[in-house]
Amino acid sequence: MPPQQIPLIMEIIDNIVSPDNRKRKYTDRQIVKTLIVLQIFNISYRSDRIFLTNYEDYIRMAGIKEIPSFQTLSRRARMIDLHAINNEITSLYSIESIAAIDSFMIHTCKHSTAMRRKAWNNYKDLASGWSKTTKG
């Protein structure tokens, strides 16, 4: 995905991700925007500080004043309902004739969590997949 499209993506995220009611240092919108930028450039959560320090435009686009730590990104990424965001994005495009959706993967949960939710019939999207961690 070309970097020129990133501002458009940030605008779409503003329309999809609802504002937080809780007082937090980083809103859900800011976290999702940061995760998307890192995913587009294939940057790990641990390397986010180095990357974002060198590209301050993306910090401004995400609307953050301070770069989130690895722990914050990791924890908040697990808390955000990425399935709902995916559904909202795909609903923006009506498939009446021909459509193409460019996608990238953000891992929504660990394999063990997905299996537990599937066993308890508590998995939000039974047709979706999940990934393994470095330990499993």
PDB file of C-alpha atoms in Angstrom:
ATOM      1  CA  MET A   1       0.000   0.000   0.000  1.00  0.00           C
ATOM      2  CA  PRO A   2       1.483   3.365  -0.953  1.00  0.00           C
ATOM      3  CA  PRO A   3       2.127   5.814   1.898  1.00  0.00           C
ATOM      4  CA  GLN A   4      -0.037   8.393   0.067  1.00  0.00           C
ATOM      5  CA  GLN A   5      -3.125   6.371   1.032  1.00  0.00           C
ATOM      6  CA  ILE A   6      -2.400   6.485   4.757  1.00  0.00           C
ATOM      7  CA  PRO A   7      -4.250   9.814   5.349  1.00  0.00           C
ATOM      8  CA  LEU A   8      -7.349   8.322   3.698  1.00  0.00           C
ATOM      9  CA  ILE A   9      -7.107   5.264   5.951  1.00  0.00           C
ATOM     10  CA  MET A  10      -6.807   7.520   9.016  1.00  0.00           C
ATOM     11  CA  GLU A  11      -9.988   9.328   7.970  1.00  0.00           C
ATOM     12  CA  ILE A  12     -11.837   6.018   7.542  1.00  0.00           C
ATOM     13  CA  ILE A  13     -10.709   4.925  11.023  1.00  0.00           C
ATOM     14  CA  ASP A  14     -12.060   8.206  12.470  1.00  0.00           C
ATOM     15  CA  ASN A  15     -15.461   7.347  10.995  1.00  0.00           C
ATOM     16  CA  ILE A  16     -15.454   3.710  12.115  1.00  0.00           C
ATOM     17  CA  VAL A  17     -13.861   3.559  15.565  1.00  0.00           C
ATOM     18  CA  SER A  18     -16.100   5.204  18.115  1.00  0.00           C
ATOM     19  CA  PRO A  19     -14.629   7.695  20.568  1.00  0.00           C
ATOM     20  CA  ASP A  20     -13.693   6.408  24.015  1.00  0.00           C
ATOM     21  CA  ASN A  21     -15.851   7.243  27.000  1.00  0.00           C
ATOM     22  CA  ARG A  22     -13.022   6.417  29.392  1.00  0.00           C
ATOM     23  CA  LYS A  23     -10.163   8.745  30.158  1.00  0.00           C
ATOM     24  CA  ARG A  24      -7.081   7.029  28.771  1.00  0.00           C
ATOM     25  CA  LYS A  25      -3.707   8.213  27.654  1.00  0.00           C
ATOM     26  CA  TYR A  26      -4.379   6.778  24.169  1.00  0.00           C
ATOM     27  CA  THR A  27      -7.840   6.440  22.646  1.00  0.00           C
ATOM     28  CA  ASP A  28      -8.901   3.362  20.690  1.00  0.00           C
ATOM     29  CA  ARG A  29      -8.699   5.450  17.509  1.00  0.00           C
ATOM     30  CA  GLN A  30      -5.093   6.387  18.230  1.00  0.00           C
ATOM     31  CA  ILE A  31      -4.124   2.794  18.983  1.00  0.00           C
ATOM     32  CA  VAL A  32      -5.822   1.439  15.845  1.00  0.00           C
ATOM     33  CA  LYS A  33      -4.171   4.117  13.696  1.00  0.00           C
ATOM     34  CA  THR A  34      -0.767   3.318  15.198  1.00  0.00           C
ATOM     35  CA  LEU A  35      -1.290  -0.420  14.657  1.00  0.00           C
ATOM     36  CA  ILE A  36      -2.254   0.161  11.034  1.00  0.00           C
ATOM     37  CA  VAL A  37       0.837   2.277  10.337  1.00  0.00           C
ATOM     38  CA  LEU A  38       3.068  -0.355  11.943  1.00  0.00           C
ATOM     39  CA  GLN A  39       1.368  -3.115   9.965  1.00  0.00           C
ATOM     40  CA  ILE A  40       1.656  -1.266   6.647  1.00  0.00           C
ATOM     41  CA  PHE A  41       5.404  -0.881   7.088  1.00  0.00           C
ATOM     42  CA  ASN A  42       5.851  -4.322   8.702  1.00  0.00           C
ATOM     43  CA  ILE A  43       7.200  -2.878  11.960  1.00  0.00           C
ATOM     44  CA  SER A  44       6.992  -4.865  15.187  1.00  0.00           C
ATOM     45  CA  TYR A  45       5.456  -3.416  18.336  1.00  0.00           C
ATOM     46  CA  ARG A  46       8.883  -3.475  19.947  1.00  0.00           C
ATOM     47  CA  SER A  47      10.386  -1.359  17.142  1.00  0.00           C
ATOM     48  CA  ASP A  48       7.569   1.197  17.068  1.00  0.00           C
ATOM     49  CA  ARG A  49       9.487   3.842  19.016  1.00  0.00           C
ATOM     50  CA  ILE A  50      12.447   3.833  16.604  1.00  0.00           C
ATOM     51  CA  PHE A  51      10.244   3.872  13.495  1.00  0.00           C
ATOM     52  CA  LEU A  52       7.814   6.547  14.675  1.00  0.00           C
ATOM     53  CA  THR A  53      10.625   8.778  15.955  1.00  0.00           C
ATOM     54  CA  ASN A  54      12.088   8.805  12.443  1.00  0.00           C
ATOM     55  CA  TYR A  55       8.700   9.436  10.774  1.00  0.00           C
ATOM     56  CA  GLU A  56       6.947  12.088  12.858  1.00  0.00           C
ATOM     57  CA  ASP A  57       4.255  12.609  10.183  1.00  0.00           C
ATOM     58  CA  TYR A  58       2.701   9.301  11.192  1.00  0.00           C
ATOM     59  CA  ILE A  59       2.669  10.370  14.842  1.00  0.00           C
ATOM     60  CA  ARG A  60       0.666  13.449  13.852  1.00  0.00           C
ATOM     61  CA  MET A  61      -1.668  11.398  11.632  1.00  0.00           C
ATOM     62  CA  ALA A  62      -2.389   9.044  14.518  1.00  0.00           C
ATOM     63  CA  GLY A  63      -3.045  12.037  16.769  1.00  0.00           C
ATOM     64  CA  ILE A  64      -0.619  11.020  19.496  1.00  0.00           C
ATOM     65  CA  LYS A  65       1.807  13.248  21.370  1.00  0.00           C
ATOM     66  CA  GLU A  66       3.907  10.474  22.870  1.00  0.00           C
ATOM     67  CA  ILE A  67       4.756   7.119  21.279  1.00  0.00           C
ATOM     68  CA  PRO A  68       3.022   4.192  23.029  1.00  0.00           C
ATOM     69  CA  SER A  69       5.203   1.534  24.592  1.00  0.00           C
ATOM     70  CA  PHE A  70       5.355  -2.046  23.366  1.00  0.00           C
ATOM     71  CA  GLN A  71       3.335  -3.192  26.372  1.00  0.00           C
ATOM     72  CA  THR A  72       0.596  -0.621  25.755  1.00  0.00           C
ATOM     73  CA  LEU A  73       0.268  -1.526  22.075  1.00  0.00           C
ATOM     74  CA  SER A  74       0.233  -5.237  22.788  1.00  0.00           C
ATOM     75  CA  ARG A  75      -2.347  -5.014  25.575  1.00  0.00           C
ATOM     76  CA  ARG A  76      -4.665  -2.570  23.808  1.00  0.00           C
ATOM     77  CA  ALA A  77      -4.476  -4.519  20.519  1.00  0.00           C
ATOM     78  CA  ARG A  78      -5.899  -7.518  22.370  1.00  0.00           C
ATOM     79  CA  MET A  79      -8.707  -5.405  23.885  1.00  0.00           C
ATOM     80  CA  ILE A  80      -9.938  -3.742  20.679  1.00  0.00           C
ATOM     81  CA  ASP A  81     -12.666  -5.554  18.738  1.00  0.00           C
ATOM     82  CA  LEU A  82     -10.856  -5.776  15.404  1.00  0.00           C
ATOM     83  CA  HIS A  83     -13.555  -8.042  13.942  1.00  0.00           C
ATOM     84  CA  ALA A  84     -16.105  -5.239  14.300  1.00  0.00           C
ATOM     85  CA  ILE A  85     -13.714  -2.755  12.665  1.00  0.00           C
ATOM     86  CA  ASN A  86     -13.136  -5.195   9.782  1.00  0.00           C
ATOM     87  CA  ASN A  87     -16.886  -5.612   9.321  1.00  0.00           C
ATOM     88  CA  GLU A  88     -17.396  -1.844   9.275  1.00  0.00           C
ATOM     89  CA  ILE A  89     -14.674  -1.368   6.669  1.00  0.00           C
ATOM     90  CA  THR A  90     -16.089  -4.057   4.400  1.00  0.00           C
ATOM     91  CA  SER A  91     -19.614  -2.659   4.794  1.00  0.00           C
ATOM     92  CA  LEU A  92     -18.375   0.662   3.366  1.00  0.00           C
ATOM     93  CA  TYR A  93     -17.997  -1.051   0.017  1.00  0.00           C
ATOM     94  CA  SER A  94     -21.189  -2.472  -1.439  1.00  0.00           C
ATOM     95  CA  ILE A  95     -20.542  -5.454  -3.642  1.00  0.00           C
ATOM     96  CA  GLU A  96     -23.065  -4.908  -6.414  1.00  0.00           C
ATOM     97  CA  SER A  97     -20.808  -5.764  -9.316  1.00  0.00           C
ATOM     98  CA  ILE A  98     -17.084  -6.160  -8.833  1.00  0.00           C
ATOM     99  CA  ALA A  99     -15.052  -5.058  -5.825  1.00  0.00           C
ATOM    100  CA  ALA A 100     -11.580  -5.617  -4.478  1.00  0.00           C
ATOM    101  CA  ILE A 101     -10.498  -5.125  -0.901  1.00  0.00           C
ATOM    102  CA  ASP A 102      -6.824  -4.853  -0.098  1.00  0.00           C
ATOM    103  CA  SER A 103      -6.256  -6.358   3.316  1.00  0.00           C
ATOM    104  CA  PHE A 104      -3.522  -6.994   5.801  1.00  0.00           C
ATOM    105  CA  MET A 105      -3.493  -9.147   8.860  1.00  0.00           C
ATOM    106  CA  ILE A 106      -3.561  -7.967  12.436  1.00  0.00           C
ATOM    107  CA  HIS A 107      -3.609 -10.965  14.736  1.00  0.00           C
ATOM    108  CA  THR A 108      -6.693 -10.642  16.886  1.00  0.00           C
ATOM    109  CA  CYS A 109      -5.928 -13.221  19.530  1.00  0.00           C
ATOM    110  CA  LYS A 110      -3.659 -16.070  20.494  1.00  0.00           C
ATOM    111  CA  HIS A 111      -4.372 -19.606  19.310  1.00  0.00           C
ATOM    112  CA  SER A 112      -5.196 -20.788  22.837  1.00  0.00           C
ATOM    113  CA  THR A 113      -7.687 -17.944  23.339  1.00  0.00           C
ATOM    114  CA  ALA A 114      -9.341 -18.642  19.998  1.00  0.00           C
ATOM    115  CA  MET A 115      -9.677 -22.355  20.746  1.00  0.00           C
ATOM    116  CA  ARG A 116     -11.167 -21.651  24.194  1.00  0.00           C
ATOM    117  CA  ARG A 117     -13.686 -19.185  22.747  1.00  0.00           C
ATOM    118  CA  LYS A 118     -14.608 -21.578  19.955  1.00  0.00           C
ATOM    119  CA  ALA A 119     -15.122 -24.425  22.454  1.00  0.00           C
ATOM    120  CA  TRP A 120     -17.389 -22.218  24.600  1.00  0.00           C
ATOM    121  CA  ASN A 121     -19.225 -20.896  21.503  1.00  0.00           C
ATOM    122  CA  ASN A 122     -18.042 -17.435  22.494  1.00  0.00           C
ATOM    123  CA  TYR A 123     -16.023 -16.749  19.357  1.00  0.00           C
ATOM    124  CA  LYS A 124     -17.234 -13.608  17.558  1.00  0.00           C
ATOM    125  CA  ASP A 125     -16.615 -14.846  14.027  1.00  0.00           C
ATOM    126  CA  LEU A 126     -16.536 -18.620  13.664  1.00  0.00           C
ATOM    127  CA  ALA A 127     -15.267 -18.429  10.082  1.00  0.00           C
ATOM    128  CA  SER A 128     -12.228 -16.312  10.931  1.00  0.00           C
ATOM    129  CA  GLY A 129      -8.758 -17.609  11.653  1.00  0.00           C
ATOM    130  CA  TRP A 130      -6.157 -17.010  14.281  1.00  0.00           C
ATOM    131  CA  SER A 131      -2.435 -17.257  14.606  1.00  0.00           C
ATOM    132  CA  LYS A 132       0.155 -18.942  16.745  1.00  0.00           C
ATOM    133  CA  THR A 133       2.508 -17.073  19.022  1.00  0.00           C
ATOM    134  CA  THR A 134       6.246 -17.598  19.170  1.00  0.00           C
ATOM    135  CA  LYS A 135       5.648 -19.975  22.108  1.00  0.00           C
ATOM    136  CA  GLY A 136       2.816 -22.016  20.665  1.00  0.00           C
TER     137      GLY A 136
END
